[in-house]
PDB file of C-alpha atoms in Angstrom:
ATOM      1  CA  MET X   1     196.262  43.650 -73.422  1.00 36.00           C
ATOM      2  CA  GLN X   2     197.230  40.864 -71.066  1.00 40.00           C
ATOM      3  CA  THR X   3     196.754  41.009 -67.313  1.00 41.00           C
ATOM      4  CA  PRO X   4     200.192  41.408 -65.640  1.00 38.00           C
ATOM      5  CA  ASN X   5     201.867  38.271 -64.289  1.00 36.00           C
ATOM      6  CA  GLY X   6     201.037  37.507 -60.680  1.00 43.00           C
ATOM      7  CA  GLU X   7     197.490  38.790 -60.996  1.00 72.00           C
ATOM      8  CA  ARG X   8     195.847  35.719 -62.449  1.00 86.00           C
ATOM      9  CA  PRO X   9     192.966  34.296 -60.401  1.00 94.00           C
ATOM     10  CA  TRP X  10     194.823  31.032 -59.782  1.00 91.00           C
ATOM     11  CA  THR X  11     197.782  32.902 -58.241  1.00 92.00           C
ATOM     12  CA  SER X  12     195.559  34.226 -55.433  1.00 95.00           C
ATOM     13  CA  PRO X  13     195.991  32.640 -51.975  1.00 96.00           C
ATOM     14  CA  ILE X  14     192.599  30.917 -52.364  1.00 97.00           C
ATOM     15  CA  HIS X  15     191.061  29.977 -55.697  1.00 97.00           C
ATOM     16  CA  VAL X  16     188.929  27.421 -57.522  1.00 98.00           C
ATOM     17  CA  ALA X  17     191.157  24.632 -58.832  1.00 96.00           C
ATOM     18  CA  HIS X  18     188.630  22.592 -60.822  1.00 97.00           C
ATOM     19  CA  VAL X  19     185.032  21.436 -60.889  1.00 98.00           C
ATOM     20  CA  GLU X  20     183.262  18.119 -61.437  1.00 98.00           C
ATOM     21  CA  LEU X  21     180.109  17.664 -63.507  1.00 98.00           C
ATOM     22  CA  ALA X  22     177.871  14.593 -63.356  1.00 96.00           C
ATOM     23  CA  VAL X  23     176.674  13.845 -66.897  1.00 96.00           C
ATOM     24  CA  VAL X  24     174.412  11.325 -68.564  1.00 94.00           C
ATOM     25  CA  ASP X  25     176.174  10.979 -71.936  1.00 94.00           C
ATOM     26  CA  LEU X  26     179.879  11.066 -71.093  1.00 96.00           C
ATOM     27  CA  SER X  27     181.131  10.555 -74.638  1.00 96.00           C
ATOM     28  CA  ARG X  28     178.887  13.212 -76.190  1.00 97.00           C
ATOM     29  CA  VAL X  29     179.578  15.832 -73.551  1.00 98.00           C
ATOM     30  CA  ALA X  30     183.345  15.208 -73.600  1.00 98.00           C
ATOM     31  CA  SER X  31     183.353  15.542 -77.387  1.00 98.00           C
ATOM     32  CA  TRP X  32     181.571  18.903 -77.128  1.00 98.00           C
ATOM     33  CA  TYR X  33     184.095  20.238 -74.632  1.00 98.00           C
ATOM     34  CA  GLN X  34     186.872  19.332 -77.051  1.00 98.00           C
ATOM     35  CA  THR X  35     185.373  20.437 -80.379  1.00 98.00           C
ATOM     36  CA  ALA X  36     183.101  23.333 -79.409  1.00 98.00           C
ATOM     37  CA  LEU X  37     184.970  24.699 -76.400  1.00 98.00           C
ATOM     38  CA  GLY X  38     188.529  23.709 -77.259  1.00 97.00           C
ATOM     39  CA  LEU X  39     189.640  21.833 -74.132  1.00 97.00           C
ATOM     40  CA  GLN X  40     191.923  18.799 -74.236  1.00 96.00           C
ATOM     41  CA  VAL X  41     191.640  15.414 -72.539  1.00 96.00           C
ATOM     42  CA  ILE X  42     194.130  15.243 -69.662  1.00 94.00           C
ATOM     43  CA  GLU X  43     193.099  11.802 -68.403  1.00 95.00           C
ATOM     44  CA  ALA X  44     190.272   9.421 -69.278  1.00 96.00           C
ATOM     45  CA  THR X  45     188.630   6.220 -68.086  1.00 96.00           C
ATOM     46  CA  SER X  46     185.307   4.639 -69.011  1.00 93.00           C
ATOM     47  CA  GLU X  47     183.623   6.516 -66.146  1.00 95.00           C
ATOM     48  CA  ARG X  48     185.379   9.890 -65.984  1.00 96.00           C
ATOM     49  CA  ILE X  49     187.232  12.297 -68.232  1.00 98.00           C
ATOM     50  CA  ALA X  50     189.443  15.155 -67.030  1.00 97.00           C
ATOM     51  CA  LEU X  51     189.675  18.149 -69.359  1.00 97.00           C
ATOM     52  CA  GLY X  52     192.041  21.103 -69.404  1.00 96.00           C
ATOM     53  CA  VAL X  53     194.336  23.000 -71.723  1.00 93.00           C
ATOM     54  CA  THR X  54     197.676  21.342 -70.991  1.00 78.00           C
ATOM     55  CA  GLU X  55     198.870  18.685 -68.596  1.00 63.00           C
ATOM     56  CA  GLU X  56     201.019  21.351 -66.903  1.00 67.00           C
ATOM     57  CA  GLY X  57     197.937  23.474 -66.276  1.00 71.00           C
ATOM     58  CA  GLY X  58     196.062  20.492 -64.874  1.00 84.00           C
ATOM     59  CA  GLU X  59     192.398  19.682 -65.177  1.00 93.00           C
ATOM     60  CA  ALA X  60     189.765  22.388 -65.245  1.00 97.00           C
ATOM     61  CA  ILE X  61     186.583  20.353 -65.697  1.00 98.00           C
ATOM     62  CA  ARG X  62     186.090  16.719 -64.754  1.00 98.00           C
ATOM     63  CA  LEU X  63     183.170  14.839 -66.280  1.00 98.00           C
ATOM     64  CA  VAL X  64     181.803  11.861 -64.362  1.00 97.00           C
ATOM     65  CA  SER X  65     179.228   9.460 -65.763  1.00 95.00           C
ATOM     66  CA  LEU X  66     176.072   9.046 -63.709  1.00 89.00           C
ATOM     67  CA  ALA X  67     175.450   5.442 -62.746  1.00 71.00           C
ATOM     68  CA  SER X  68     171.838   5.338 -63.912  1.00 60.00           C
ATOM     69  CA  ALA X  69     170.107   7.470 -66.503  1.00 51.00           C
ATOM     70  CA  THR X  70     166.802   6.841 -64.719  1.00 51.00           C
ATOM     71  CA  LEU X  71     168.087   9.043 -61.878  1.00 56.00           C
ATOM     72  CA  ALA X  72     169.724  11.600 -64.141  1.00 63.00           C
ATOM     73  CA  GLU X  73     167.032  14.222 -64.526  1.00 75.00           C
ATOM     74  CA  ARG X  74     167.954  17.856 -65.038  1.00 80.00           C
ATOM     75  CA  PRO X  75     167.889  20.041 -61.913  1.00 85.00           C
ATOM     76  CA  GLY X  76     164.658  21.992 -61.579  1.00 86.00           C
ATOM     77  CA  PRO X  77     164.693  25.581 -62.904  1.00 88.00           C
ATOM     78  CA  THR X  78     164.651  27.022 -59.378  1.00 93.00           C
ATOM     79  CA  ASP X  79     166.963  24.456 -57.746  1.00 95.00           C
ATOM     80  CA  CYS X  80     170.237  25.486 -56.165  1.00 97.00           C
ATOM     81  CA  GLY X  81     173.392  24.440 -57.993  1.00 97.00           C
ATOM     82  CA  LEU X  82     175.503  25.594 -60.898  1.00 97.00           C
ATOM     83  CA  PHE X  83     174.934  28.976 -62.518  1.00 98.00           C
ATOM     84  CA  HIS X  84     178.098  28.749 -64.586  1.00 98.00           C
ATOM     85  CA  ILE X  85     181.708  27.616 -64.640  1.00 98.00           C
ATOM     86  CA  ALA X  86     183.973  30.415 -65.850  1.00 98.00           C
ATOM     87  CA  LEU X  87     187.227  29.852 -67.735  1.00 98.00           C
ATOM     88  CA  VAL X  88     189.532  32.862 -67.984  1.00 97.00           C
ATOM     89  CA  LEU X  89     191.628  33.233 -71.139  1.00 97.00           C
ATOM     90  CA  PRO X  90     195.061  34.916 -71.128  1.00 95.00           C
ATOM     91  CA  THR X  91     194.370  37.724 -73.630  1.00 96.00           C
ATOM     92  CA  ARG X  92     191.530  39.536 -75.354  1.00 98.00           C
ATOM     93  CA  ALA X  93     192.797  38.163 -78.660  1.00 98.00           C
ATOM     94  CA  ASP X  94     192.401  34.634 -77.274  1.00 98.00           C
ATOM     95  CA  LEU X  95     188.765  35.319 -76.368  1.00 98.00           C
ATOM     96  CA  ALA X  96     188.197  36.851 -79.798  1.00 98.00           C
ATOM     97  CA  HIS X  97     189.805  33.820 -81.430  1.00 98.00           C
ATOM     98  CA  TRP X  98     187.347  31.501 -79.700  1.00 98.00           C
ATOM     99  CA  LEU X  99     184.450  33.782 -80.707  1.00 98.00           C
ATOM    100  CA  THR X 100     185.340  33.533 -84.392  1.00 98.00           C
ATOM    101  CA  HIS X 101     185.633  29.753 -83.991  1.00 98.00           C
ATOM    102  CA  ALA X 102     182.164  29.641 -82.432  1.00 98.00           C
ATOM    103  CA  ALA X 103     180.688  31.746 -85.240  1.00 97.00           C
ATOM    104  CA  ALA X 104     182.300  29.592 -87.929  1.00 97.00           C
ATOM    105  CA  ASN X 105     181.152  26.316 -86.367  1.00 97.00           C
ATOM    106  CA  GLY X 106     177.612  27.136 -85.278  1.00 97.00           C
ATOM    107  CA  VAL X 107     178.348  27.169 -81.542  1.00 98.00           C
ATOM    108  CA  THR X 108     175.417  29.041 -80.005  1.00 97.00           C
ATOM    109  CA  LEU X 109     175.998  31.735 -77.401  1.00 98.00           C
ATOM    110  CA  SER X 110     173.491  32.291 -74.613  1.00 98.00           C
ATOM    111  CA  GLY X 111     174.846  35.738 -73.800  1.00 97.00           C
ATOM    112  CA  ALA X 112     177.685  38.254 -74.091  1.00 98.00           C
ATOM    113  CA  SER X 113     178.418  40.973 -71.530  1.00 98.00           C
ATOM    114  CA  ASP X 114     180.837  43.710 -70.601  1.00 98.00           C
ATOM    115  CA  HIS X 115     181.186  43.529 -66.814  1.00 98.00           C
ATOM    116  CA  LEU X 116     183.607  46.506 -66.616  1.00 97.00           C
ATOM    117  CA  VAL X 117     186.328  44.289 -65.135  1.00 97.00           C
ATOM    118  CA  THR X 118     185.878  41.595 -67.789  1.00 98.00           C
ATOM    119  CA  GLU X 119     184.530  40.858 -71.242  1.00 98.00           C
ATOM    120  CA  ALA X 120     182.499  37.643 -71.147  1.00 98.00           C
ATOM    121  CA  LEU X 121     180.820  35.153 -73.473  1.00 98.00           C
ATOM    122  CA  TYR X 122     178.226  32.650 -72.244  1.00 98.00           C
ATOM    123  CA  LEU X 123     176.962  29.318 -73.551  1.00 98.00           C
ATOM    124  CA  ASP X 124     175.558  25.989 -72.332  1.00 98.00           C
ATOM    125  CA  ASP X 125     177.006  22.526 -72.760  1.00 98.00           C
ATOM    126  CA  PRO X 126     174.837  19.712 -74.213  1.00 97.00           C
ATOM    127  CA  GLU X 127     173.361  18.878 -70.788  1.00 96.00           C
ATOM    128  CA  GLY X 128     172.542  22.451 -69.833  1.00 95.00           C
ATOM    129  CA  ASN X 129     175.563  23.346 -67.700  1.00 97.00           C
ATOM    130  CA  GLY X 130     176.399  27.038 -67.957  1.00 98.00           C
ATOM    131  CA  ILE X 131     179.856  27.991 -69.237  1.00 98.00           C
ATOM    132  CA  GLU X 132     181.502  31.400 -69.314  1.00 98.00           C
ATOM    133  CA  LEU X 133     184.642  32.294 -71.253  1.00 98.00           C
ATOM    134  CA  TYR X 134     186.149  35.640 -70.317  1.00 98.00           C
ATOM    135  CA  PHE X 135     189.140  37.953 -70.380  1.00 97.00           C
ATOM    136  CA  ASP X 136     190.246  40.064 -67.423  1.00 98.00           C
ATOM    137  CA  ARG X 137     190.931  43.694 -68.133  1.00 97.00           C
ATOM    138  CA  PRO X 138     194.178  44.842 -66.462  1.00 95.00           C
ATOM    139  CA  ARG X 139     193.662  45.228 -62.740  1.00 95.00           C
ATOM    140  CA  GLN X 140     194.660  48.896 -62.778  1.00 94.00           C
ATOM    141  CA  ASP X 141     191.731  49.557 -65.136  1.00 95.00           C
ATOM    142  CA  TRP X 142     189.055  48.010 -62.920  1.00 97.00           C
ATOM    143  CA  PRO X 143     186.612  50.787 -61.971  1.00 97.00           C
ATOM    144  CA  ARG X 144     186.170  51.526 -58.288  1.00 96.00           C
ATOM    145  CA  SER X 145     183.773  53.457 -56.103  1.00 93.00           C
ATOM    146  CA  GLU X 146     184.833  56.387 -53.925  1.00 93.00           C
ATOM    147  CA  SER X 147     185.397  53.910 -51.097  1.00 91.00           C
ATOM    148  CA  GLY X 148     187.765  51.881 -53.264  1.00 92.00           C
ATOM    149  CA  ALA X 149     185.394  48.944 -53.826  1.00 93.00           C
ATOM    150  CA  ILE X 150     185.483  47.279 -57.239  1.00 96.00           C
ATOM    151  CA  ARG X 151     182.525  48.148 -59.463  1.00 96.00           C
ATOM    152  CA  MET X 152     180.921  45.596 -61.761  1.00 96.00           C
ATOM    153  CA  ALA X 153     177.949  45.880 -64.091  1.00 96.00           C
ATOM    154  CA  THR X 154     176.279  44.016 -66.953  1.00 96.00           C
ATOM    155  CA  GLU X 155     176.464  45.986 -70.163  1.00 97.00           C
ATOM    156  CA  ARG X 156     176.184  45.029 -73.824  1.00 97.00           C
ATOM    157  CA  LEU X 157     179.359  43.564 -75.272  1.00 98.00           C
ATOM    158  CA  ASP X 158     180.259  44.704 -78.791  1.00 97.00           C
ATOM    159  CA  LEU X 159     180.845  41.342 -80.486  1.00 98.00           C
ATOM    160  CA  ARG X 160     182.021  42.907 -83.738  1.00 97.00           C
ATOM    161  CA  ASP X 161     184.662  44.887 -81.919  1.00 98.00           C
ATOM    162  CA  LEU X 162     185.762  41.820 -79.973  1.00 98.00           C
ATOM    163  CA  ALA X 163     185.924  39.643 -83.105  1.00 98.00           C
ATOM    164  CA  SER X 164     188.123  42.228 -84.814  1.00 98.00           C
ATOM    165  CA  ALA X 165     190.866  41.411 -82.286  1.00 98.00           C
ATOM    166  CA  ALA X 166     191.057  37.757 -83.362  1.00 98.00           C
ATOM    167  CA  PRO X 167     194.232  36.411 -84.972  1.00 97.00           C
ATOM    168  CA  LYS X 168     193.941  35.137 -88.534  1.00 94.00           C
ATOM    169  CA  GLN X 169     195.085  31.566 -87.953  1.00 94.00           C
ATOM    170  CA  THR X 170     192.626  28.679 -87.570  1.00 95.00           C
ATOM    171  CA  PHE X 171     191.422  27.983 -84.027  1.00 97.00           C
ATOM    172  CA  THR X 172     192.455  24.528 -82.788  1.00 95.00           C
ATOM    173  CA  ARG X 173     192.089  24.757 -79.003  1.00 95.00           C
ATOM    174  CA  LEU X 174     191.806  27.201 -76.125  1.00 96.00           C
ATOM    175  CA  ALA X 175     194.972  29.164 -75.499  1.00 95.00           C
ATOM    176  CA  GLY X 176     197.597  27.825 -73.133  1.00 93.00           C
ATOM    177  CA  GLY X 177     197.168  29.485 -69.762  1.00 93.00           C
ATOM    178  CA  THR X 178     193.381  29.122 -69.784  1.00 96.00           C
ATOM    179  CA  ARG X 179     192.221  28.068 -66.316  1.00 96.00           C
ATOM    180  CA  VAL X 180     189.155  28.138 -64.086  1.00 97.00           C
ATOM    181  CA  GLY X 181     188.697  31.799 -63.198  1.00 97.00           C
ATOM    182  CA  HIS X 182     185.612  31.573 -61.025  1.00 98.00           C
ATOM    183  CA  LEU X 183     182.586  29.505 -60.112  1.00 98.00           C
ATOM    184  CA  HIS X 184     179.105  31.024 -59.984  1.00 98.00           C
ATOM    185  CA  LEU X 185     176.369  29.265 -58.021  1.00 98.00           C
ATOM    186  CA  SER X 186     172.609  29.559 -57.707  1.00 98.00           C
ATOM    187  CA  VAL X 187     171.892  29.629 -53.952  1.00 98.00           C
ATOM    188  CA  ASP X 188     168.844  29.990 -51.748  1.00 97.00           C
ATOM    189  CA  GLU X 189     170.127  33.061 -49.885  1.00 97.00           C
ATOM    190  CA  THR X 190     173.212  35.233 -50.288  1.00 97.00           C
ATOM    191  CA  ALA X 191     173.675  35.585 -46.517  1.00 97.00           C
ATOM    192  CA  GLU X 192     174.385  31.860 -46.270  1.00 97.00           C
ATOM    193  CA  ALA X 193     176.848  32.153 -49.170  1.00 98.00           C
ATOM    194  CA  VAL X 194     178.707  34.868 -47.258  1.00 98.00           C
ATOM    195  CA  ARG X 195     178.731  32.729 -44.107  1.00 98.00           C
ATOM    196  CA  PHE X 196     180.115  29.714 -45.979  1.00 98.00           C
ATOM    197  CA  PHE X 197     182.581  31.292 -48.412  1.00 98.00           C
ATOM    198  CA  GLN X 198     183.741  34.296 -46.376  1.00 98.00           C
ATOM    199  CA  ALA X 199     183.454  33.349 -42.704  1.00 98.00           C
ATOM    200  CA  GLY X 200     184.213  29.690 -43.438  1.00 98.00           C
ATOM    201  CA  LEU X 201     186.504  29.344 -46.446  1.00 98.00           C
ATOM    202  CA  GLY X 202     188.182  32.719 -46.059  1.00 98.00           C
ATOM    203  CA  PHE X 203     187.274  34.555 -49.267  1.00 98.00           C
ATOM    204  CA  GLU X 204     186.767  38.328 -49.109  1.00 98.00           C
ATOM    205  CA  ARG X 205     183.462  39.987 -49.967  1.00 97.00           C
ATOM    206  CA  MET X 206     184.380  41.996 -53.057  1.00 97.00           C
ATOM    207  CA  VAL X 207     181.171  43.172 -54.761  1.00 96.00           C
ATOM    208  CA  ASP X 208     177.523  43.359 -53.738  1.00 95.00           C
ATOM    209  CA  TYR X 209     175.101  43.260 -56.640  1.00 93.00           C
ATOM    210  CA  PRO X 210     171.287  43.134 -56.724  1.00 95.00           C
ATOM    211  CA  GLY X 211     170.426  39.566 -55.740  1.00 97.00           C
ATOM    212  CA  ALA X 212     174.046  38.433 -55.764  1.00 97.00           C
ATOM    213  CA  VAL X 213     177.360  38.595 -53.932  1.00 98.00           C
ATOM    214  CA  PHE X 214     180.860  38.149 -55.344  1.00 98.00           C
ATOM    215  CA  LEU X 215     183.771  36.928 -53.239  1.00 98.00           C
ATOM    216  CA  GLY X 216     187.470  36.765 -54.068  1.00 98.00           C
ATOM    217  CA  SER X 217     190.983  36.394 -52.733  1.00 97.00           C
ATOM    218  CA  GLY X 218     194.138  38.432 -53.258  1.00 96.00           C
ATOM    219  CA  GLY X 219     192.182  41.451 -54.522  1.00 96.00           C
ATOM    220  CA  TYR X 220     190.645  39.541 -57.448  1.00 97.00           C
ATOM    221  CA  HIS X 221     187.128  40.690 -58.384  1.00 97.00           C
ATOM    222  CA  HIS X 222     185.659  37.253 -57.683  1.00 98.00           C
ATOM    223  CA  HIS X 223     186.505  33.597 -57.484  1.00 98.00           C
ATOM    224  CA  ILE X 224     182.987  32.804 -56.284  1.00 98.00           C
ATOM    225  CA  GLY X 225     179.670  34.274 -57.373  1.00 98.00           C
ATOM    226  CA  ALA X 226     176.399  33.428 -55.618  1.00 98.00           C
ATOM    227  CA  ASN X 227     172.979  34.649 -56.708  1.00 98.00           C
ATOM    228  CA  VAL X 228     169.299  34.117 -55.906  1.00 98.00           C
ATOM    229  CA  TRP X 229     167.988  35.325 -59.272  1.00 97.00           C
ATOM    230  CA  ARG X 230     166.087  32.093 -59.890  1.00 95.00           C
ATOM    231  CA  SER X 231     166.812  29.986 -56.798  1.00 96.00           C
ATOM    232  CA  GLU X 232     165.666  32.000 -53.778  1.00 93.00           C
ATOM    233  CA  ARG X 233     164.306  29.420 -51.303  1.00 90.00           C
ATOM    234  CA  GLY X 234     165.135  26.790 -53.933  1.00 93.00           C
ATOM    235  CA  ALA X 235     165.761  23.103 -53.252  1.00 95.00           C
ATOM    236  CA  LYS X 236     169.224  21.732 -52.560  1.00 96.00           C
ATOM    237  CA  ARG X 237     170.943  19.747 -55.274  1.00 93.00           C
ATOM    238  CA  ASP X 238     169.771  16.143 -55.546  1.00 91.00           C
ATOM    239  CA  PRO X 239     172.965  14.017 -55.872  1.00 88.00           C
ATOM    240  CA  ARG X 240     171.152  11.654 -58.220  1.00 87.00           C
ATOM    241  CA  ARG X 241     170.726  14.427 -60.782  1.00 91.00           C
ATOM    242  CA  ARG X 242     173.097  15.674 -63.444  1.00 94.00           C
ATOM    243  CA  GLY X 243     174.961  18.943 -62.999  1.00 95.00           C
ATOM    244  CA  LEU X 244     177.672  20.312 -60.705  1.00 97.00           C
ATOM    245  CA  SER X 245     178.565  17.517 -58.304  1.00 96.00           C
ATOM    246  CA  SER X 246     181.627  19.065 -56.632  1.00 98.00           C
ATOM    247  CA  TYR X 247     184.280  21.758 -56.757  1.00 98.00           C
ATOM    248  CA  THR X 248     187.821  21.967 -55.399  1.00 98.00           C
ATOM    249  CA  ILE X 249     189.254  25.002 -53.607  1.00 97.00           C
ATOM    250  CA  ARG X 250     193.042  25.329 -53.491  1.00 96.00           C
ATOM    251  CA  TYR X 251     194.993  27.152 -50.781  1.00 96.00           C
ATOM    252  CA  ASP X 252     198.590  28.360 -50.690  1.00 93.00           C
ATOM    253  CA  ASP X 253     199.522  26.402 -47.584  1.00 91.00           C
ATOM    254  CA  ARG X 254     198.369  23.593 -45.338  1.00 92.00           C
ATOM    255  CA  VAL X 255     197.823  25.865 -42.330  1.00 93.00           C
ATOM    256  CA  ALA X 256     195.274  27.902 -44.285  1.00 94.00           C
ATOM    257  CA  VAL X 257     193.433  24.718 -45.302  1.00 95.00           C
ATOM    258  CA  MET X 258     193.268  23.448 -41.748  1.00 94.00           C
ATOM    259  CA  LYS X 259     192.068  26.800 -40.424  1.00 95.00           C
ATOM    260  CA  ALA X 260     189.311  26.939 -43.036  1.00 96.00           C
ATOM    261  CA  ALA X 261     188.263  23.360 -42.320  1.00 96.00           C
ATOM    262  CA  LYS X 262     188.184  24.063 -38.583  1.00 96.00           C
ATOM    263  CA  ARG X 263     186.047  27.177 -39.093  1.00 97.00           C
ATOM    264  CA  LEU X 264     183.561  25.186 -41.181  1.00 97.00           C
ATOM    265  CA  ALA X 265     183.401  22.424 -38.576  1.00 96.00           C
ATOM    266  CA  GLU X 266     182.865  24.919 -35.752  1.00 96.00           C
ATOM    267  CA  ALA X 267     180.063  26.531 -37.757  1.00 96.00           C
ATOM    268  CA  GLU X 268     178.504  23.054 -38.104  1.00 94.00           C
ATOM    269  CA  PHE X 269     178.930  22.743 -41.853  1.00 95.00           C
ATOM    270  CA  CYS X 270     179.301  19.194 -43.170  1.00 93.00           C
ATOM    271  CA  ILE X 271     183.050  18.487 -43.467  1.00 95.00           C
ATOM    272  CA  ASP X 272     185.470  15.602 -42.961  1.00 94.00           C
ATOM    273  CA  ILE X 273     188.943  16.798 -41.936  1.00 91.00           C
ATOM    274  CA  ASN X 274     192.264  14.987 -42.434  1.00 82.00           C
ATOM    275  CA  ASP X 275     195.922  15.928 -42.892  1.00 73.00           C
ATOM    276  CA  GLU X 276     196.001  15.694 -46.678  1.00 72.00           C
ATOM    277  CA  ARG X 277     192.699  17.226 -47.724  1.00 80.00           C
ATOM    278  CA  SER X 278     189.304  18.030 -46.281  1.00 94.00           C
ATOM    279  CA  CYS X 279     185.996  17.467 -48.024  1.00 96.00           C
ATOM    280  CA  GLY X 280     182.311  17.895 -47.355  1.00 97.00           C
ATOM    281  CA  THR X 281     178.991  19.119 -48.689  1.00 97.00           C
ATOM    282  CA  ASP X 282     178.140  22.799 -48.975  1.00 98.00           C
ATOM    283  CA  PRO X 283     174.804  24.307 -47.849  1.00 97.00           C
ATOM    284  CA  TRP X 284     173.290  23.679 -51.303  1.00 97.00           C
ATOM    285  CA  GLY X 285     174.053  19.970 -51.555  1.00 97.00           C
ATOM    286  CA  ILE X 286     177.215  20.306 -53.683  1.00 98.00           C
ATOM    287  CA  GLY X 287     180.393  18.486 -52.729  1.00 97.00           C
ATOM    288  CA  PHE X 288     183.566  20.438 -52.045  1.00 98.00           C
ATOM    289  CA  GLU X 289     187.207  19.630 -51.380  1.00 97.00           C
ATOM    290  CA  LEU X 290     189.941  21.801 -49.854  1.00 97.00           C
ATOM    291  CA  ILE X 291     193.486  21.111 -51.037  1.00 95.00           C
ATOM    292  CA  VAL X 292     196.985  22.638 -50.843  1.00 93.00           C
ATOM    293  CA  ARG X 293     198.793  24.107 -53.836  1.00 85.00           C
ATOM    294  CA  SER X 294     201.479  21.751 -55.150  1.00 76.00           C
ATOM    295  CA  LEU X 295     205.030  23.108 -55.006  1.00 52.00           C
TER     296      LEU X 295
END
C-alpha cells in the first residue's frame, strides 16, 4: 500500500534535500550506485557526479572526488559522521523489487528491520557509507503511545514475505518517486543533536530511543536520526577523510530559512548567512546548507 499523497517526507515544511559524499574512487563508487542501487546519473563532471532517480526529482546523492588519496582514510570506527543515508521508495512492491534484484545480483545486505513505521533494508557502498532503502507504512497505521507519540522499534523483517510482493518484471532502476527520506548521523551526544536540529534548524523531537533521538517535520517520524551507539565522545569528522562531507536541508519559504540561520548564529554555531542560502559546519564537522524549496 502506498503512503497517501501529501505525506511524503519531502513534502514536509523542512526536509533533507540531498547529501554529498567524499569518495576516493569516483568512477567505481558511481558505478555501484547505478548498478547495485539503481540510481541514475543526473549530472557529471570529472570531479563530481550527481545521482537521483529522475531529473524532475533532482539529485539525491552527490559524489565528490577527494583531491588526494593520501588524505582519504576511512573515518575511525568511533568517529562522528554518517550512520546511513536513507532513500524512501514509493511502495512496498518497489522495495521488494529492489530486494529481488539484490538477491539475483549478489548485492550484500548488512541488515533488514521492521521499525513499525517502516520496513527497511541496509547495505554499505564500496567505501563503507551506510545506505538504507525503506518503505513508509501508511501514516494512519503508525503505532502510537497513550500520549500520542509515535512508537518505533527494531524487529526482524521477514524477507521472504517482502520478496513475495515484488513484481515479475526485471529490475532496471529504483522506482520513480524515490527520494532522500532521512539522514542518520553518529554524534557525540544526543543533547547537542537536539540543540542543533530542534532548537536551531526547527525540526520537532519525534521519538526518543535508547542512545538515539529522531527528529522530523510535518508529523513525519523522522527526517534526522542521531545516535551515540558507537560515537559517544567520538572525534569530529576530519574533512580530509572520505565519507559524508555535507547535507542540504530544504525549507518551504525564505523566512523559515532566515529564522533558522539566525537561531544557529545566535547559538554560536558556525554559519554564513546570505539572502540566497546559508551554509556552515555542524557540531560534528559536517558541512550543511539551508535552501528554499523551488516553486
